[in-house]
Amino acid sequence: MNQYREPEVLPARFPNLLVNGTTGIAVGMATNIPPHNLGETIDAVDLLMENPEATTRDLMEVLPGPDFPTGAMVMGKSGIRRAYETGKGSITLRAKTEIEELPGGKERIVVTEFPYMVNKSKVHEHIVRLAQEKRIEGITACRDESSREGVRLVVEVRRDASAHVILNNLFKLTQLQTSFGFNMLAIEKGTPKILSLKQILTDYIEHQIEVVERRTRFDKARAEARAHILEGLRIALDNIDRMITIIRESATDAIAQKAMMDEFQLSDKQSQAILDMRLRRLTGLERDKIENEYQELIALIADLADILAKPERVKAIIREELGEIRRKFADKRRTELLVGEVLNLEDEDLIEEEDVLITLSNKGYIKRLSNDEFRAQKRGGRGVQGMNMSDDDFVQHLVSTSTHDHLLFFTNLGRVYRMKGYEIPEYGRAAKGLPIVNLLKLDEGEKIQTVINVVKSDEERYLFFTTRKGLVKRTNTQQFANIRTNGLKALNLREGDELINVLLTSGKENIIIGTHNGFSVRFEEAVVRDMGRSATGVKGVSLREGDFVVGTAIVHDEQEVLVISEKGLGKRTIASEYPVKGRGGKGIKVMNITDRTGKLAGLTAINGDEDIMVITDTGVVIRTSVDNISQTGRAAQGVKIMRLDDDAQIVTFALVEPEQEDEELSETEITSNTEE
């Protein structure tokens, strides 16, 4: 009341600009500062007071990022670091979810925490709408089960759908994943400025120093004023008889006050206090109280003066007071901070490295599954169902890789795309998979033709390309180190040609090429010079009319060549039966092609200790050891490795690491296990 000045800044006891956060819009400017954990923010202030040279990285050791009242998760620290260093940046917020397994193989998604400022009811409505419009397949129900015990939004998933894929789509299409933009604009000494984290904390410390110093000066002045009064009262008590005489002889208060001031050198306030003093204060007990209070004030004044004279004591007071607030009010962090962006390279150490199989169907459905999904069978087994396929779809590519390896996807149009093994969604053995167009930006008419895996040690190696019309090209892998999300041109194709296969080589290998009509050529890789990405290539094999390339492989003399026909016959032949000749020849026979064998489905080189997984166009898979396949001559037809239905054909096969167990399951055991 009756004040002519108003405070510009309130004396905040904690860094509320960071702890509470703020958002607002003014003319030509806006601010958006997220809330932070009270205890962590105080720890950051304490660290900066102890070490004014601390860097943003040092501060993030104790204040790692925002802490939102709704919890949820922050995906990656790089955005936080940029915002803390520059005052501007963006982070990705993601709801906290879990996938619950239900009886009968069903799953459901449960959301327990939502991103900051996201309305749960609106998200619920949006999910229902997406399911009704079939923009997300596989959702059977969505209901809100929230109660006093906490938030719980449940999304029921169809039995044959992948909860992981649906969840990823929910993150993409709803506010279960949002972004928060930092714009740490604040008024600093009357001027709007974009501030870094360190600047905000430094300004707060300077503000607290000013608050403590002004408070100390105020307390010191008040103590000095009181001590001044007590000094007068002490003089009066020491000369009480004379004081009483002066008062008796004075006609008025003013005369008495003037007489006291003249005789005892008292101030106006001291003399007035003596006149106002009650008689009961003349007792011995009251005299002791006045003396004790005076001595306490003298000590307090000295202490306050010492505080003002020593900046380190001011900082110690600030740290002590903040520590008291921390002890009383600090709580645990609610928002979880994940290291690295979601599913990017920074997260690789958080993802378990394991051997996996990647399957890609003719119609473009891709999935990742564990290498243990298929147990080895004896030669001639019926196999187990590896994928639920429609009548006109079948598995086209099968790659044995690791979750940490790079996968290069080469298309029929000569383009290449890249993904990590863990970026391929994981499905069960019988699941259909996810359309690859959801993962790669394929153009119209573009189809994945071959997939190879590249490990970190493959940087000084080559990619050997083979086209349907028999052209070959060799290019260093370093030319494919940086591949954009929309792909990269791997080679130029002639009209009517398409890419068939790509091999990862050392530059000094022997290459064997097999054709559909059962011919092959073998030549040294070095005869094909290193070419750039834009090159078309040179002739690798001269094709007879109606023939085309079905497979290529790297082969060594100590290896064997494995060939498999469309009707399930296979054989192993020592590599020396395939002589090394110049590239561009018509080739020699690899199998005696008849109606019984069908034409050649593919060929590869083996060491003899591998397992092989063979896939038909109906989606049936058999895994068997290549040791179960007889070794025969180059012109022989081979042995039956898989019994096929009348209308089924083998479309592809892949080598995988042998199982650790020596036990092999018979056809009867496989059937029994499948039925169970």
XYZ file of C-alpha atoms in Angstrom:
676
model
C 0.000 0.000 0.000
C 1.063 3.600 -0.699
C 4.107 2.413 -2.657
C 5.258 4.406 -5.671
C 7.617 1.753 -7.029
C 6.865 -1.798 -8.083
C 9.426 -4.616 -8.281
C 10.756 -5.493 -11.723
C 11.677 -9.029 -10.660
C 10.418 -11.081 -7.730
C 13.106 -12.660 -5.502
C 12.586 -16.268 -6.671
C 13.954 -18.841 -4.250
C 14.529 -21.419 -7.051
C 15.108 -21.198 -10.849
C 11.404 -21.141 -11.687
C 11.968 -20.094 -15.311
C 13.435 -23.553 -15.909
C 11.563 -25.561 -13.277
C 8.073 -24.371 -14.239
C 8.859 -23.592 -17.855
C 6.947 -20.972 -19.760
C 5.250 -20.363 -23.059
C 3.900 -17.170 -24.538
C 3.469 -15.034 -27.615
C 4.018 -11.296 -27.920
C 4.289 -8.907 -30.835
C 7.058 -10.212 -33.061
C 8.415 -12.708 -30.552
C 7.525 -15.879 -28.690
C 8.993 -18.022 -25.950
C 8.749 -21.732 -25.246
C 10.797 -23.135 -22.370
C 10.014 -26.669 -21.144
C 9.680 -27.550 -17.448
C 12.591 -29.213 -15.673
C 13.084 -31.329 -12.582
C 13.530 -29.188 -9.458
C 16.309 -31.294 -7.945
C 18.270 -31.547 -11.197
C 17.970 -27.808 -11.854
C 19.249 -26.976 -8.376
C 22.123 -29.410 -8.922
C 22.991 -27.553 -12.134
C 23.003 -24.215 -10.281
C 25.217 -25.722 -7.601
C 27.619 -27.086 -10.222
C 27.872 -23.754 -12.027
C 28.490 -21.874 -8.770
C 31.256 -24.305 -7.907
C 32.722 -24.220 -11.423
C 31.793 -21.117 -13.457
C 33.741 -22.560 -16.421
C 31.445 -25.595 -16.670
C 30.309 -26.399 -20.221
C 26.870 -27.372 -21.448
C 28.022 -30.983 -21.525
C 29.081 -30.684 -17.862
C 25.719 -29.195 -16.914
C 23.873 -31.976 -18.740
C 25.556 -34.508 -16.483
C 23.274 -33.279 -13.680
C 20.510 -31.634 -15.757
C 20.154 -34.056 -18.689
C 16.990 -32.581 -20.129
C 13.417 -31.403 -19.566
C 11.165 -33.211 -17.120
C 7.519 -32.963 -18.098
C 4.758 -33.431 -15.515
C 3.051 -35.992 -17.770
C 6.170 -38.164 -17.945
C 6.544 -39.895 -21.349
C 9.900 -40.181 -23.130
C 12.309 -37.866 -24.940
C 13.833 -39.600 -27.958
C 17.477 -38.604 -28.156
C 19.744 -36.078 -26.479
C 21.187 -34.353 -29.533
C 18.204 -32.001 -29.829
C 18.411 -31.183 -26.128
C 22.111 -30.372 -26.387
C 21.558 -28.053 -29.360
C 18.765 -26.247 -27.520
C 20.825 -25.880 -24.352
C 23.795 -24.548 -26.310
C 21.929 -22.140 -28.604
C 18.586 -21.495 -26.944
C 16.749 -23.034 -29.887
C 16.091 -26.610 -30.912
C 13.551 -29.391 -31.136
C 13.066 -32.711 -29.380
C 10.802 -35.663 -30.062
C 8.399 -36.697 -27.306
C 6.922 -40.169 -27.319
C 4.240 -41.751 -25.168
C 5.303 -44.477 -22.783
C 3.826 -47.734 -23.996
C 4.113 -51.430 -23.449
C 2.959 -54.444 -25.423
C 1.133 -57.017 -23.334
C 0.961 -60.627 -24.471
C -2.426 -62.296 -24.069
C -3.491 -65.949 -24.170
C -3.909 -67.347 -27.649
C -1.021 -65.417 -29.138
C -2.826 -62.080 -29.124
C -1.226 -58.792 -28.106
C -2.372 -55.375 -27.021
C -0.757 -51.981 -26.756
C -1.103 -50.099 -23.461
C -0.332 -46.379 -23.228
C 0.453 -45.252 -19.681
C 1.992 -41.793 -20.213
C 1.304 -39.165 -22.874
C 3.561 -36.453 -24.288
C 3.364 -32.992 -22.719
C 0.234 -30.985 -23.643
C -1.351 -33.917 -25.517
C -5.047 -34.535 -24.873
C -5.718 -38.192 -24.129
C -9.348 -38.089 -25.309
C -8.403 -36.633 -28.683
C -5.744 -39.305 -29.175
C -8.334 -41.956 -28.306
C -10.756 -40.564 -30.896
C -8.005 -40.332 -33.503
C -6.968 -43.974 -33.047
C -10.574 -45.123 -33.404
C -10.938 -43.066 -36.585
C -7.699 -44.460 -38.070
C -8.899 -48.006 -37.395
C -12.335 -47.347 -38.904
C -10.809 -45.770 -42.010
C -8.370 -48.729 -42.232
C -5.420 -46.367 -42.365
C -3.924 -48.678 -39.746
C -4.691 -52.362 -40.212
C -4.960 -54.770 -37.300
C -6.677 -52.699 -34.562
C -9.795 -54.412 -33.200
C -10.643 -52.037 -30.338
C -9.449 -48.980 -28.451
C -10.699 -48.099 -24.983
C -9.800 -45.787 -22.124
C -9.233 -47.703 -18.871
C -7.833 -44.754 -16.912
C -8.686 -44.592 -13.207
C -7.416 -43.161 -9.952
C -4.527 -45.576 -10.221
C -3.257 -43.937 -13.391
C -3.608 -43.410 -17.118
C -4.269 -46.486 -19.260
C -5.308 -46.378 -22.911
C -5.618 -49.872 -24.403
C -5.366 -50.722 -28.111
C -6.389 -54.293 -28.920
C -4.456 -55.915 -31.784
C -5.693 -58.608 -34.148
C -4.051 -62.005 -33.676
C -2.332 -62.030 -37.074
C -1.106 -58.419 -36.825
C 2.148 -57.146 -35.334
C 1.716 -54.911 -32.311
C 5.151 -53.395 -32.952
C 4.215 -52.286 -36.459
C 0.858 -50.900 -35.337
C 2.592 -49.018 -32.543
C 5.064 -47.514 -35.008
C 2.158 -46.381 -37.169
C 0.454 -44.855 -34.136
C 3.627 -42.930 -33.365
C 3.699 -41.729 -36.960
C 0.027 -40.820 -37.382
C -1.114 -39.683 -33.918
C 0.070 -37.457 -31.110
C 1.551 -40.417 -29.288
C 4.699 -38.930 -30.776
C 5.086 -35.149 -30.966
C 7.849 -32.597 -31.038
C 8.627 -29.787 -28.608
C 10.368 -26.728 -29.953
C 12.747 -24.877 -27.641
C 12.762 -21.085 -27.936
C 14.359 -19.911 -24.703
C 13.532 -16.228 -24.994
C 13.608 -14.251 -21.737
C 13.955 -10.655 -20.550
C 17.564 -10.076 -19.535
C 18.184 -6.669 -17.933
C 15.183 -5.231 -19.729
C 16.001 -6.672 -23.164
C 14.484 -9.798 -24.784
C 17.228 -12.318 -25.577
C 17.564 -15.934 -26.703
C 19.479 -17.555 -23.859
C 21.431 -20.775 -23.568
C 21.066 -23.023 -20.533
C 24.307 -21.719 -19.051
C 23.216 -18.092 -19.595
C 19.892 -18.721 -17.848
C 21.609 -20.344 -14.883
C 24.282 -17.626 -14.763
C 21.626 -14.898 -14.800
C 19.757 -16.712 -12.029
C 22.914 -16.926 -9.913
C 23.599 -13.212 -10.438
C 19.993 -12.480 -9.509
C 20.282 -14.567 -6.347
C 23.522 -12.812 -5.396
C 21.713 -9.493 -5.721
C 18.750 -10.795 -3.712
C 20.949 -12.092 -0.879
C 23.055 -8.927 -0.796
C 20.013 -6.639 -0.734
C 18.359 -8.802 1.900
C 21.546 -8.771 3.964
C 21.877 -5.000 3.684
C 18.233 -4.634 4.718
C 18.681 -6.968 7.706
C 21.886 -5.174 8.677
C 20.228 -1.753 8.508
C 17.299 -2.966 10.588
C 19.638 -4.548 13.159
C 21.698 -1.361 13.333
C 18.547 0.699 13.867
C 17.436 -1.560 16.690
C 20.918 -1.590 18.249
C 20.896 2.200 18.124
C 17.664 2.258 20.146
C 19.029 -0.272 22.610
C 22.159 1.832 23.113
C 19.908 4.688 24.206
C 17.927 2.453 26.537
C 21.165 1.180 28.096
C 22.258 4.767 28.765
C 18.882 5.535 30.292
C 18.983 2.507 32.577
C 22.507 3.348 33.681
C 21.348 6.889 34.552
C 17.772 6.208 35.549
C 17.642 8.652 38.503
C 18.852 11.551 36.392
C 16.419 10.609 33.610
C 13.503 10.679 36.066
C 14.634 14.070 37.382
C 14.805 15.537 33.864
C 11.326 14.243 33.084
C 9.888 15.660 36.387
C 11.422 19.043 35.814
C 10.307 19.317 32.167
C 7.018 20.995 31.371
C 6.513 19.060 28.127
C 7.760 15.929 26.330
C 9.671 18.064 23.870
C 11.552 19.857 26.638
C 12.389 16.542 28.342
C 13.563 15.030 25.034
C 15.731 18.081 24.290
C 17.289 17.943 27.756
C 18.147 14.233 27.403
C 19.696 14.756 24.000
C 21.843 17.641 25.237
C 23.055 15.984 28.404
C 23.662 12.410 27.190
C 24.338 13.015 23.444
C 21.309 10.927 22.456
C 19.646 10.959 19.068
C 16.077 11.979 18.491
C 15.000 8.337 18.116
C 16.868 7.261 21.232
C 15.390 9.997 23.392
C 11.904 9.263 22.068
C 12.360 5.559 22.874
C 13.346 6.469 26.440
C 10.231 8.561 26.860
C 8.127 5.695 25.467
C 9.718 3.121 27.782
C 7.390 1.623 30.376
C 8.317 1.608 34.019
C 8.314 -2.187 34.233
C 11.428 -2.225 32.055
C 13.303 -0.801 35.019
C 13.349 -4.238 36.661
C 16.567 -6.201 36.725
C 15.190 -8.912 34.417
C 14.244 -6.393 31.751
C 17.655 -4.772 32.026
C 19.256 -8.176 31.329
C 16.986 -8.735 28.320
C 17.973 -5.405 26.807
C 21.656 -6.129 27.333
C 21.396 -9.624 25.830
C 19.453 -8.362 22.832
C 22.021 -5.627 22.271
C 24.956 -8.052 22.334
C 23.150 -10.403 19.932
C 22.500 -7.538 17.541
C 26.140 -6.447 17.632
C 27.179 -10.015 16.704
C 24.524 -10.164 13.981
C 25.627 -6.850 12.499
C 29.220 -8.055 12.392
C 28.152 -11.293 10.693
C 26.022 -9.467 8.115
C 28.875 -7.094 7.387
C 31.163 -10.081 6.885
C 28.678 -11.603 4.415
C 28.616 -8.405 2.380
C 32.399 -8.263 2.401
C 32.899 -11.864 1.240
C 31.258 -13.016 -2.056
C 32.026 -16.631 -1.228
C 29.754 -16.388 1.826
C 26.958 -14.996 -0.344
C 27.275 -17.982 -2.686
C 27.400 -20.372 0.259
C 24.094 -18.963 1.523
C 22.516 -19.390 -1.908
C 23.688 -22.992 -2.131
C 22.505 -23.725 1.409
C 19.051 -22.271 0.792
C 18.703 -24.109 -2.522
C 19.813 -27.296 -0.799
C 17.065 -26.890 1.780
C 14.474 -26.443 -0.975
C 15.851 -29.509 -2.737
C 15.587 -31.624 0.411
C 11.994 -30.555 1.008
C 10.480 -30.519 -2.458
C 12.629 -32.402 -4.997
C 11.097 -35.528 -6.491
C 12.124 -38.198 -8.967
C 12.366 -37.503 -12.679
C 9.185 -38.422 -14.532
C 10.278 -38.096 -18.168
C 12.592 -40.809 -19.443
C 15.470 -39.706 -21.670
C 16.542 -42.196 -24.311
C 20.096 -41.987 -25.633
C 20.194 -41.387 -29.375
C 17.347 -40.725 -31.775
C 14.758 -43.450 -32.119
C 16.227 -46.308 -34.102
C 19.215 -44.374 -35.325
C 22.897 -45.221 -35.215
C 23.411 -43.647 -31.776
C 21.099 -46.306 -30.338
C 22.959 -49.283 -31.793
C 24.640 -50.189 -28.500
C 21.217 -50.332 -26.852
C 19.968 -52.906 -29.372
C 21.058 -56.477 -28.834
C 23.095 -57.839 -31.708
C 21.737 -61.157 -32.882
C 21.672 -63.242 -36.021
C 18.419 -62.828 -37.903
C 16.781 -63.747 -41.178
C 15.267 -61.149 -43.472
C 12.591 -62.335 -45.877
C 11.128 -60.310 -48.728
C 8.201 -61.585 -50.769
C 7.559 -61.158 -54.468
C 4.826 -58.634 -53.650
C 7.105 -56.663 -51.370
C 6.284 -57.857 -47.841
C 9.349 -57.782 -45.610
C 9.969 -59.061 -42.101
C 12.719 -59.936 -39.670
C 12.686 -63.139 -37.671
C 15.055 -64.994 -35.410
C 17.502 -67.437 -36.943
C 16.215 -70.012 -34.459
C 12.706 -70.049 -35.964
C 13.655 -72.953 -38.243
C 15.247 -76.206 -37.085
C 17.243 -78.336 -39.503
C 15.447 -81.268 -41.199
C 16.670 -84.306 -43.035
C 16.886 -84.146 -46.812
C 13.483 -84.716 -48.415
C 11.472 -83.247 -45.526
C 8.229 -81.401 -46.212
C 9.348 -78.224 -44.444
C 7.447 -75.872 -42.151
C 5.316 -72.945 -43.119
C 7.615 -69.909 -43.152
C 5.108 -67.277 -44.228
C 1.378 -67.045 -44.787
C 1.254 -66.233 -48.486
C -1.612 -65.388 -50.776
C -2.124 -67.523 -53.867
C -0.139 -65.157 -56.082
C 2.698 -64.199 -53.701
C 5.829 -65.994 -52.557
C 9.099 -65.348 -50.723
C 11.661 -64.035 -53.188
C 14.663 -63.084 -51.019
C 16.059 -64.630 -47.861
C 19.100 -63.020 -46.224
C 21.028 -64.202 -43.182
C 22.346 -61.115 -41.394
C 22.748 -59.381 -38.024
C 20.653 -56.697 -36.389
C 23.691 -54.373 -36.529
C 24.633 -54.971 -40.154
C 23.704 -52.671 -43.010
C 21.271 -54.050 -45.538
C 21.567 -52.771 -49.092
C 18.401 -53.119 -51.148
C 19.031 -53.126 -54.897
C 16.061 -52.669 -57.197
C 15.278 -53.861 -60.682
C 15.704 -50.259 -61.836
C 19.316 -50.150 -60.661
C 18.804 -48.089 -57.509
C 20.009 -48.903 -53.998
C 18.520 -48.196 -50.556
C 20.032 -48.844 -47.138
C 18.659 -49.897 -43.748
C 19.991 -51.443 -40.553
C 18.935 -54.966 -39.661
C 17.091 -53.779 -36.548
C 15.065 -51.300 -38.613
C 13.230 -54.179 -40.278
C 10.119 -54.978 -38.173
C 10.196 -58.319 -36.397
C 7.338 -60.759 -37.013
C 6.519 -64.326 -36.155
C 7.362 -67.127 -38.561
C 3.880 -67.359 -40.065
C 3.199 -63.612 -40.267
C 2.954 -61.921 -43.636
C 5.219 -58.989 -42.856
C 5.119 -55.270 -43.609
C 4.928 -53.794 -47.128
C 8.428 -52.576 -47.881
C 7.002 -49.382 -49.376
C 6.344 -48.358 -45.752
C 10.098 -48.449 -45.135
C 11.661 -47.442 -48.465
C 10.617 -44.697 -50.870
C 10.244 -46.832 -53.976
C 9.143 -45.304 -57.267
C 6.227 -46.661 -59.271
C 7.211 -49.936 -60.919
C 10.322 -50.264 -58.759
C 10.856 -53.588 -57.009
C 13.570 -54.953 -54.744
C 15.587 -57.390 -56.804
C 18.331 -58.424 -54.388
C 19.369 -57.755 -50.806
C 22.868 -58.069 -49.348
C 24.220 -57.321 -45.908
C 27.321 -55.195 -45.346
C 29.253 -55.232 -42.055
C 31.518 -52.468 -40.759
C 34.673 -54.194 -41.998
C 33.470 -54.163 -45.618
C 34.464 -50.551 -46.362
C 37.408 -51.521 -48.627
C 35.491 -54.042 -50.684
C 33.522 -54.066 -53.918
C 29.996 -54.642 -55.133
C 29.757 -56.891 -58.180
C 26.597 -56.307 -60.238
C 24.984 -58.752 -62.680
C 22.013 -57.924 -64.905
C 19.394 -60.188 -66.422
C 20.979 -59.759 -69.867
C 24.391 -60.839 -68.620
C 26.142 -57.485 -68.079
C 28.479 -57.169 -65.076
C 30.040 -54.245 -63.203
C 32.381 -53.818 -60.212
C 32.174 -50.727 -57.948
C 33.906 -49.844 -54.649
C 31.597 -49.971 -51.614
C 32.733 -46.499 -50.506
C 30.675 -45.059 -53.346
C 27.611 -46.280 -51.429
C 28.606 -44.913 -48.008
C 26.032 -42.122 -48.079
C 22.657 -43.183 -49.383
C 19.739 -40.774 -49.205
C 16.328 -41.849 -47.980
C 15.007 -41.733 -51.543
C 17.777 -44.061 -52.733
C 20.846 -43.760 -54.919
C 21.549 -44.847 -58.497
C 23.735 -47.969 -58.396
C 24.188 -48.452 -62.164
C 22.759 -47.385 -65.511
C 20.656 -50.047 -67.196
C 20.123 -50.531 -70.887
C 16.584 -50.550 -72.219
C 14.796 -53.790 -71.383
C 17.441 -54.912 -68.888
C 17.189 -55.164 -65.110
C 19.439 -55.890 -62.166
C 19.528 -59.541 -61.056
C 22.104 -59.832 -58.274
C 24.860 -58.023 -56.371
C 27.835 -59.680 -54.640
C 30.141 -58.284 -51.967
C 33.722 -59.025 -53.089
C 37.386 -58.339 -52.304
C 38.281 -57.421 -55.885
C 40.290 -60.639 -56.350
C 37.566 -63.263 -56.435
C 36.394 -65.820 -58.989
C 32.832 -65.172 -60.142
C 30.435 -67.821 -61.427
C 27.235 -66.905 -63.268
C 24.359 -69.371 -63.799
C 21.563 -69.110 -66.345
C 17.980 -70.342 -66.392
C 18.718 -72.919 -69.092
C 21.441 -74.528 -66.988
C 24.681 -72.951 -68.245
C 27.440 -71.179 -66.344
C 30.619 -69.161 -66.837
C 33.452 -68.684 -64.348
C 36.001 -65.884 -64.610
C 38.310 -63.773 -62.477
C 36.709 -60.688 -61.004
C 39.805 -58.627 -61.824
C 39.023 -58.812 -65.561
C 36.142 -56.443 -64.806
C 37.669 -53.072 -64.015
C 36.474 -50.867 -61.150
C 33.729 -48.584 -62.459
C 31.740 -45.666 -61.122
C 28.138 -45.785 -59.993
C 26.838 -44.357 -63.258
C 28.545 -46.997 -65.455
C 26.504 -49.607 -67.353
C 29.023 -52.459 -67.153
C 30.520 -54.997 -69.582
C 29.402 -58.393 -70.883
C 29.787 -61.185 -68.346
C 28.040 -64.022 -70.211
C 26.759 -64.447 -73.774
C 23.189 -65.711 -73.519
C 21.455 -68.109 -75.859
C 18.035 -67.171 -77.193
C 15.401 -67.146 -74.463
C 17.956 -67.572 -71.694
C 18.651 -65.186 -68.807
C 20.781 -64.995 -65.671
C 19.347 -66.575 -62.491
C 22.279 -66.357 -60.102
C 25.867 -65.379 -59.404
C 28.308 -66.375 -56.677
C 31.895 -66.027 -55.500
C 33.657 -69.390 -55.824
C 37.041 -70.805 -54.750
C 38.690 -74.041 -55.882
C 38.412 -75.631 -52.434
C 34.661 -75.024 -52.425
C 31.756 -76.761 -54.088
C 29.074 -75.346 -56.357
C 25.519 -75.999 -55.190
C 22.786 -75.878 -57.819
C 19.057 -76.315 -57.251
C 16.357 -76.733 -59.852
C 12.813 -75.406 -59.820
C 11.378 -78.877 -59.090
C 13.427 -79.521 -55.961
C 16.504 -81.351 -57.219
C 19.917 -80.279 -56.018
C 23.529 -81.350 -56.137
C 27.010 -80.413 -55.009
C 29.872 -80.373 -57.497
C 33.516 -79.616 -56.771
C 34.432 -76.165 -58.034
C 37.334 -77.452 -60.111
C 34.816 -78.945 -62.561
C 33.950 -75.348 -63.466
C 37.061 -74.095 -65.291
C 38.084 -70.440 -65.122
C 37.707 -68.813 -68.523
C 37.378 -65.295 -69.825
C 34.224 -63.356 -69.257
C 31.656 -63.099 -72.018
C 31.561 -66.782 -73.032
C 28.395 -68.838 -73.576
C 29.281 -71.147 -70.697
C 29.151 -74.845 -69.880
C 26.377 -77.070 -68.470
C 25.789 -77.095 -64.717
C 22.854 -79.555 -64.733
C 21.181 -81.858 -67.179
C 17.879 -79.990 -67.572
C 14.778 -82.183 -68.094
C 11.063 -82.034 -67.336
C 11.830 -83.871 -64.093
C 14.323 -81.257 -62.909
C 12.732 -78.140 -64.251
C 14.977 -75.264 -65.131
C 17.676 -73.844 -62.904
C 16.394 -71.897 -59.860
C 19.817 -70.743 -58.747
C 23.376 -71.610 -57.833
C 25.876 -70.677 -55.142
C 29.253 -71.691 -53.724
C 29.454 -73.626 -50.440
C 32.084 -74.870 -47.982
C 30.063 -77.955 -47.082
C 29.252 -77.158 -43.448
C 26.377 -74.737 -44.006
C 22.635 -75.086 -43.683
C 20.466 -74.149 -46.619
C 16.977 -72.686 -46.508
C 14.903 -73.386 -49.601
C 11.647 -71.548 -50.302
C 8.847 -72.333 -52.717
C 6.431 -69.995 -54.440
C 3.741 -71.188 -51.991
C 5.726 -69.931 -49.008
C 6.915 -73.316 -47.689
C 10.423 -73.326 -46.192
C 12.775 -76.218 -45.527
C 16.062 -75.964 -43.676
C 18.589 -78.720 -44.150
C 22.330 -79.224 -43.992
C 24.089 -79.132 -47.363
C 25.913 -82.225 -46.137
C 22.644 -84.090 -46.776
C 22.903 -83.270 -50.499
C 24.976 -85.724 -52.521
C 28.095 -84.660 -54.389
C 27.812 -85.486 -58.091
C 29.306 -84.512 -61.408
C 28.561 -81.305 -63.254
C 26.184 -82.874 -65.801
C 24.171 -84.958 -63.277
C 20.625 -84.111 -62.239
C 21.182 -84.424 -58.490
C 18.945 -85.666 -55.670
C 15.569 -84.620 -54.332
C 16.095 -82.088 -51.556
C 12.447 -81.063 -51.141
C 9.209 -82.798 -52.022
C 6.929 -80.335 -53.775
C 3.243 -80.218 -54.527
C 2.455 -80.593 -58.216
C 1.961 -76.866 -58.809
C 4.814 -75.645 -56.563
C 8.256 -74.495 -57.647
C 11.406 -73.460 -55.818
C 12.001 -69.740 -56.268
C 14.990 -69.005 -54.051
C 17.330 -70.332 -51.399
C 19.935 -68.939 -49.009
C 22.830 -70.247 -46.964
C 22.656 -69.821 -43.175
C 24.981 -70.670 -40.315
C 24.574 -74.268 -39.108
C 22.698 -74.839 -35.877
C 24.745 -75.357 -32.738
C 22.883 -78.532 -31.849
C 23.832 -81.753 -33.599
C 20.306 -83.085 -33.300
C 18.252 -83.105 -36.495
C 14.482 -83.293 -36.472
C 12.754 -85.785 -38.636
C 9.740 -84.979 -40.770
C 7.496 -86.658 -38.188
C 8.935 -84.529 -35.361
C 8.451 -81.341 -37.368
C 4.837 -82.223 -38.081
C 4.233 -83.001 -34.410
C 5.815 -79.763 -33.226
C 3.842 -77.754 -35.766
C 0.562 -79.311 -34.701
C 1.324 -78.594 -31.045
